[in-house]
CSV table of C-alpha atoms in Angstrom, one decimal:
chain,number,residue,atom,x,y,z
Y,1,UNK,CA,64.1,132.9,76.1
Y,2,UNK,CA,65.3,135.6,73.8
Y,3,UNK,CA,68.8,134.2,73.3
Y,4,UNK,CA,67.7,130.7,72.7
Y,5,UNK,CA,69.0,129.3,69.4
Y,6,UNK,CA,66.4,128.7,66.8
Y,7,UNK,CA,66.6,125.1,65.6
Y,8,UNK,CA,63.2,124.7,63.8
Y,9,UNK,CA,61.6,126.9,61.2
Y,10,UNK,CA,58.1,127.0,62.6
Y,11,UNK,CA,56.5,128.2,59.3
Y,12,UNK,CA,58.1,125.4,57.3
Y,13,UNK,CA,57.0,122.9,60.0
Y,14,UNK,CA,53.4,124.2,59.8
Y,15,UNK,CA,53.5,123.9,56.0
Y,16,UNK,CA,54.8,120.3,56.2
Y,17,UNK,CA,52.1,119.4,58.7
Y,18,UNK,CA,49.3,121.0,56.6
Y,19,UNK,CA,50.4,118.8,53.7
Y,20,UNK,CA,50.2,115.6,55.8
Y,21,UNK,CA,48.1,112.7,54.6
Y,22,UNK,CA,45.8,111.2,57.2
Y,23,UNK,CA,46.4,107.7,55.7
Y,24,UNK,CA,50.2,108.1,56.5
Y,25,UNK,CA,49.9,108.8,60.2
Y,26,UNK,CA,50.8,105.2,61.4
Y,27,UNK,CA,53.2,106.6,64.0
Y,28,UNK,CA,50.4,108.6,65.5
Y,29,UNK,CA,48.1,105.6,65.5
Y,30,UNK,CA,50.8,103.5,67.2
Y,31,UNK,CA,51.4,106.2,69.9
Y,32,UNK,CA,47.7,106.7,70.5
Y,33,UNK,CA,47.2,103.0,71.2
Y,34,UNK,CA,50.3,103.0,73.5
Y,35,UNK,CA,49.1,106.0,75.5
Y,36,UNK,CA,45.6,104.5,75.9
Y,37,UNK,CA,47.1,101.3,77.1
Y,38,UNK,CA,49.2,103.2,79.7
Y,39,UNK,CA,46.2,105.2,80.8
Y,40,UNK,CA,44.2,102.0,81.3
Y,41,UNK,CA,46.9,100.9,83.8
Y,42,UNK,CA,46.6,104.1,85.9
Y,43,UNK,CA,44.1,103.8,88.7
Y,44,UNK,CA,42.8,107.3,88.1
Y,45,UNK,CA,39.9,109.0,86.4
Y,46,UNK,CA,41.0,112.1,84.5
Y,47,UNK,CA,38.4,114.8,84.1
Y,48,UNK,CA,40.3,117.6,82.4
Y,49,UNK,CA,42.5,116.4,79.6
Y,50,UNK,CA,44.7,118.5,77.3
Y,51,UNK,CA,46.6,117.4,74.2
Y,52,UNK,CA,49.5,119.4,72.9
Y,53,UNK,CA,50.1,118.5,69.3
Y,54,UNK,CA,50.6,119.8,65.7
Y,55,UNK,CA,48.1,117.3,64.4
Y,56,UNK,CA,44.8,118.4,66.0
Y,57,UNK,CA,42.4,116.5,63.7
Y,58,UNK,CA,43.9,113.1,64.4
Y,59,UNK,CA,44.2,113.6,68.2
Y,60,UNK,CA,40.8,115.1,68.6
Y,61,UNK,CA,39.3,111.9,67.1
Y,62,UNK,CA,41.5,109.7,69.3
Y,63,UNK,CA,40.6,111.6,72.5
Y,64,UNK,CA,37.3,113.4,71.7
Y,65,UNK,CA,36.8,114.8,75.2
Y,66,UNK,CA,40.2,116.5,75.3
Y,67,UNK,CA,41.2,120.2,74.8
Y,68,UNK,CA,43.6,120.5,71.9
Y,69,UNK,CA,46.5,122.9,72.3
Y,70,UNK,CA,48.9,123.9,69.5
Y,71,UNK,CA,52.6,123.0,70.2
Y,72,UNK,CA,53.6,126.7,69.9
Y,73,UNK,CA,56.7,127.9,71.7
Y,74,UNK,CA,54.3,129.4,74.3
Y,75,UNK,CA,51.4,127.1,75.1
Y,76,UNK,CA,48.0,128.5,75.5
Y,77,UNK,CA,47.3,126.7,78.8
Y,78,UNK,CA,46.2,128.2,82.1
Y,79,UNK,CA,48.1,127.3,85.3
Y,80,UNK,CA,46.8,124.2,87.2
Y,81,UNK,CA,43.9,123.6,84.8
Y,82,UNK,CA,44.4,120.0,83.7
Y,83,UNK,CA,44.9,116.7,85.5
Y,84,UNK,CA,46.2,115.0,82.4
Y,85,UNK,CA,48.3,116.4,79.5
Y,86,UNK,CA,49.3,114.4,76.5
Y,87,UNK,CA,52.2,116.0,74.6
Y,88,UNK,CA,52.3,114.1,71.3
Y,89,UNK,CA,54.5,113.9,68.3
Y,90,UNK,CA,55.8,117.4,68.8
Y,91,UNK,CA,58.7,117.5,71.2
Y,92,UNK,CA,61.3,116.5,68.6
Y,93,UNK,CA,60.4,119.7,66.7
Y,94,UNK,CA,60.6,122.0,69.7
Y,95,UNK,CA,63.1,124.8,69.9
Y,96,UNK,CA,63.0,124.5,73.7
Y,97,UNK,CA,62.0,120.9,74.9
Y,98,UNK,CA,62.6,121.7,78.5
Y,99,UNK,CA,60.5,124.8,78.2
Y,100,UNK,CA,57.6,122.8,76.7
Y,101,UNK,CA,57.7,120.4,79.7
Y,102,UNK,CA,57.9,123.2,82.2
Y,103,UNK,CA,54.8,124.8,80.7
Y,104,UNK,CA,53.0,121.4,80.8
Y,105,UNK,CA,53.9,121.1,84.5
Y,106,UNK,CA,52.5,124.6,85.3
Y,107,UNK,CA,49.3,123.7,83.4
Y,108,UNK,CA,48.8,120.5,85.5
Y,109,UNK,CA,47.0,120.4,88.8
Y,110,UNK,CA,49.0,119.0,91.7
Y,111,UNK,CA,49.6,115.3,91.2
Y,112,UNK,CA,48.6,115.6,87.5
Y,113,UNK,CA,50.0,113.3,84.9
Y,114,UNK,CA,52.0,114.1,81.8
Y,115,UNK,CA,52.5,111.5,79.0
Y,116,UNK,CA,54.8,112.8,76.3
Y,117,UNK,CA,55.4,110.8,73.1
Y,118,UNK,CA,57.8,111.8,70.3
Y,119,UNK,CA,60.5,110.5,68.1
Y,120,UNK,CA,63.9,109.6,69.6
Y,121,UNK,CA,67.5,109.6,68.5
Y,122,UNK,CA,67.5,106.2,66.7
Y,123,UNK,CA,64.8,107.5,64.3
Y,124,UNK,CA,65.9,107.4,60.7
Y,125,UNK,CA,69.5,106.6,61.6
Y,126,UNK,CA,69.8,104.7,58.3
Y,127,UNK,CA,68.7,107.7,56.2
Y,128,UNK,CA,70.8,110.1,58.3
Y,129,UNK,CA,74.0,108.1,57.6
Y,130,UNK,CA,73.2,107.5,53.9
Y,131,UNK,CA,72.5,111.2,53.3
Y,132,UNK,CA,75.7,112.3,55.1
Y,133,UNK,CA,77.9,109.8,53.1
Y,134,UNK,CA,76.3,110.7,49.8
Y,135,UNK,CA,76.7,114.5,50.3
Y,136,UNK,CA,80.3,114.0,51.4
Y,137,UNK,CA,81.0,112.0,48.2
Y,138,UNK,CA,79.1,114.2,45.8
Y,139,UNK,CA,79.3,117.7,47.3
Y,140,UNK,CA,82.3,117.4,49.6
Y,141,UNK,CA,80.4,118.3,52.7
Y,142,UNK,CA,77.1,117.7,54.6
Y,143,UNK,CA,74.1,119.9,55.4
Y,144,UNK,CA,71.4,119.7,58.1
Y,145,UNK,CA,68.7,117.4,56.8
Y,146,UNK,CA,67.2,115.4,59.7
Y,147,UNK,CA,66.4,117.0,63.1
Y,148,UNK,CA,68.7,116.0,66.0
Y,149,UNK,CA,66.6,113.9,68.4
Y,150,UNK,CA,67.3,113.1,72.0
Y,151,UNK,CA,68.8,109.8,73.1
Y,152,UNK,CA,66.8,107.7,75.7
Y,153,UNK,CA,69.7,107.8,78.2
Y,154,UNK,CA,69.3,111.6,78.4
Y,155,UNK,CA,65.6,112.1,78.1
Y,156,UNK,CA,64.6,111.2,81.6
Y,157,UNK,CA,66.7,114.1,82.9
Y,158,UNK,CA,64.5,116.5,80.9
Y,159,UNK,CA,61.6,115.6,83.2
Y,160,UNK,CA,63.7,116.1,86.3
Y,161,UNK,CA,64.9,119.5,85.0
Y,162,UNK,CA,61.3,120.5,84.3
Y,163,UNK,CA,60.3,119.7,87.9
Y,164,UNK,CA,58.3,116.5,87.5
Y,165,UNK,CA,58.1,113.8,90.1
Y,166,UNK,CA,58.6,110.0,89.5
Y,167,UNK,CA,60.1,110.5,86.0
Y,168,UNK,CA,60.2,107.6,83.6
Y,169,UNK,CA,61.5,107.4,80.0
Y,170,UNK,CA,61.2,104.4,77.8
Y,171,UNK,CA,61.6,103.7,74.1
Y,172,UNK,CA,59.7,101.5,71.5
Y,173,UNK,CA,61.6,100.8,68.3
Y,174,UNK,CA,59.6,100.3,65.2
Y,175,UNK,CA,60.9,99.1,61.8
Y,176,UNK,CA,59.1,99.9,58.5
Y,177,UNK,CA,60.2,98.7,55.1
Y,178,UNK,CA,60.1,100.6,51.8
Y,179,UNK,CA,60.8,99.8,48.2
Y,180,UNK,CA,63.7,102.3,48.3
Y,181,UNK,CA,65.0,105.5,49.9
Y,182,UNK,CA,62.9,107.6,47.6
Y,183,UNK,CA,59.7,105.9,48.8
Y,184,UNK,CA,60.8,106.5,52.4
Y,185,UNK,CA,61.4,110.2,51.8
Y,186,UNK,CA,58.0,110.5,50.0
Y,187,UNK,CA,56.3,108.9,53.0
Y,188,UNK,CA,58.0,111.3,55.4
Y,189,UNK,CA,56.5,114.2,53.5
Y,190,UNK,CA,53.1,112.5,53.7
Y,191,UNK,CA,53.6,112.2,57.5
Y,192,UNK,CA,54.4,115.9,57.8
Y,193,UNK,CA,57.9,115.0,59.0
Y,194,UNK,CA,59.9,116.5,56.2
Y,195,UNK,CA,62.9,118.7,56.9
Y,196,UNK,CA,61.9,121.9,58.8
Y,197,UNK,CA,65.3,122.8,60.3
Y,198,UNK,CA,66.0,126.5,60.2
Y,199,UNK,CA,69.5,125.9,58.9
Y,200,UNK,CA,68.4,123.5,56.1
Y,201,UNK,CA,69.4,124.1,52.5
Y,202,UNK,CA,66.7,126.2,51.0
Y,203,UNK,CA,67.2,125.1,47.3
Y,204,UNK,CA,66.5,121.8,45.5
Y,205,UNK,CA,69.0,119.1,46.3
Y,206,UNK,CA,71.2,118.0,43.4
Y,207,UNK,CA,69.7,114.8,41.9
Y,208,UNK,CA,73.0,112.9,42.0
Y,209,UNK,CA,73.1,113.4,45.8
Y,210,UNK,CA,69.7,111.7,46.1
Y,211,UNK,CA,70.6,108.9,43.7
Y,212,UNK,CA,73.8,108.3,45.6
Y,213,UNK,CA,71.8,108.3,48.9
Y,214,UNK,CA,69.4,105.7,47.5
Y,215,UNK,CA,72.3,103.5,46.4
Y,216,UNK,CA,74.1,103.7,49.7
Y,217,UNK,CA,70.9,103.1,51.6
Y,218,UNK,CA,70.1,99.9,49.6
Y,219,UNK,CA,73.7,98.7,50.0
Y,220,UNK,CA,73.9,99.1,53.8
Y,221,UNK,CA,70.3,98.8,54.9
Y,222,UNK,CA,68.6,96.5,52.4
Y,223,UNK,CA,66.6,93.5,53.8
Y,224,UNK,CA,66.1,90.0,52.5
Y,225,UNK,CA,63.0,91.0,50.6
Y,226,UNK,CA,64.9,93.4,48.4
Y,227,UNK,CA,63.5,96.4,50.2
Y,228,UNK,CA,65.1,98.8,52.7
Y,229,UNK,CA,64.4,99.2,56.4
Y,230,UNK,CA,63.8,102.4,58.3
Y,231,UNK,CA,63.8,102.7,62.1
Y,232,UNK,CA,61.4,104.9,64.0
Y,233,UNK,CA,62.0,105.2,67.8
Y,234,UNK,CA,59.0,106.2,69.8
Y,235,UNK,CA,60.0,107.8,73.1
Y,236,UNK,CA,57.5,108.0,76.0
Y,237,UNK,CA,58.1,110.3,79.0
Y,238,UNK,CA,56.0,109.9,82.1
Y,239,UNK,CA,56.0,112.3,84.9
Y,240,UNK,CA,53.7,113.6,87.7
Y,241,UNK,CA,53.4,117.2,88.8
Y,242,UNK,CA,54.3,117.4,92.5
Y,243,UNK,CA,51.5,117.1,95.0
Y,244,UNK,CA,50.9,116.4,98.7
Y,245,UNK,CA,50.8,112.8,99.7
Y,246,UNK,CA,52.4,111.7,96.5
Y,247,UNK,CA,54.4,108.5,96.5
Y,248,UNK,CA,58.2,109.4,96.8
Y,249,UNK,CA,61.2,107.3,95.6
Y,250,UNK,CA,63.3,105.9,98.4
Y,251,UNK,CA,66.7,107.5,99.1
Y,252,UNK,CA,69.7,105.6,97.8
Y,253,UNK,CA,71.0,103.3,100.5
Y,254,UNK,CA,67.8,103.3,102.5
Y,255,UNK,CA,66.7,99.7,101.6
Y,256,UNK,CA,66.3,97.3,104.6
Y,257,UNK,CA,66.0,94.1,102.5
Y,258,UNK,CA,68.7,92.5,100.4
Y,259,UNK,CA,67.6,91.9,96.7
Y,260,UNK,CA,69.2,88.4,96.9
Y,261,UNK,CA,67.0,87.5,99.9
Y,262,UNK,CA,63.9,88.8,98.2
Y,263,UNK,CA,64.6,86.7,95.1
Y,264,UNK,CA,65.7,83.7,97.0
Y,265,UNK,CA,69.0,83.8,95.1
Y,266,UNK,CA,72.6,83.0,96.1
Y,267,UNK,CA,75.1,85.9,95.8
Y,268,UNK,CA,78.4,85.2,94.0
Y,269,UNK,CA,81.2,87.6,94.9
Y,270,UNK,CA,82.6,89.6,91.9
Y,271,UNK,CA,86.1,88.9,93.0
Y,272,UNK,CA,86.6,85.2,93.2
Y,273,UNK,CA,90.3,85.2,93.2
Y,274,UNK,CA,92.1,83.3,96.0
Y,275,UNK,CA,94.5,84.9,98.4
């Protein structure tokens, strides 16, 4: 869309990813294991798999029979070509997340499966808060440093807007510990997840901002081992492209069996006041 605001500097993002260290991709390893486990639970054999990602080398090794597609604003996928698409570690850097999902749906055959894994809104909340407080103290204002990421309560709606059936969104929180905030920021660069926002400050950050950030981080988010904790929230979206004979959710109010009867439980009225 021509009038869509540009959130991400794609050239900066590509540079960051090109500098990524294969030994630092533990989030990708965790997500790959999670997706494989989910696929093992699906009673389906997929014969045409595509993976949308900015880290082709890692994901080509994880799923060697898949077609790798770059997570460009316009995906290079033909309509109704694949029965499974994995969109991995990329949606949080998209200028148009819904557009990415719509393109994935168009590339899926009827009743094809999408599994989309990316970072959610709780990711790096400690660093986000520490940077904002430090900049406010030292510089009298704040600048864009960490990409805004979707909250789990809103992300299921993205699948519905994109036209997927049976949408499900869930989150897996992960906690990593670092010697200090400087080590965390160094690791983010090694992951290829450094700041690539289009509105980011393009010059070197003042050193006293960074030292203040590290001090605030240690004070508020230090652990019992004398290190600091960092949260990474892995979001997984699951959706099916519409197809004939596909299982459909029941309409609200159409149930014929009471939950209490099914569980063998005794209901207690909410209002227990006496007349």
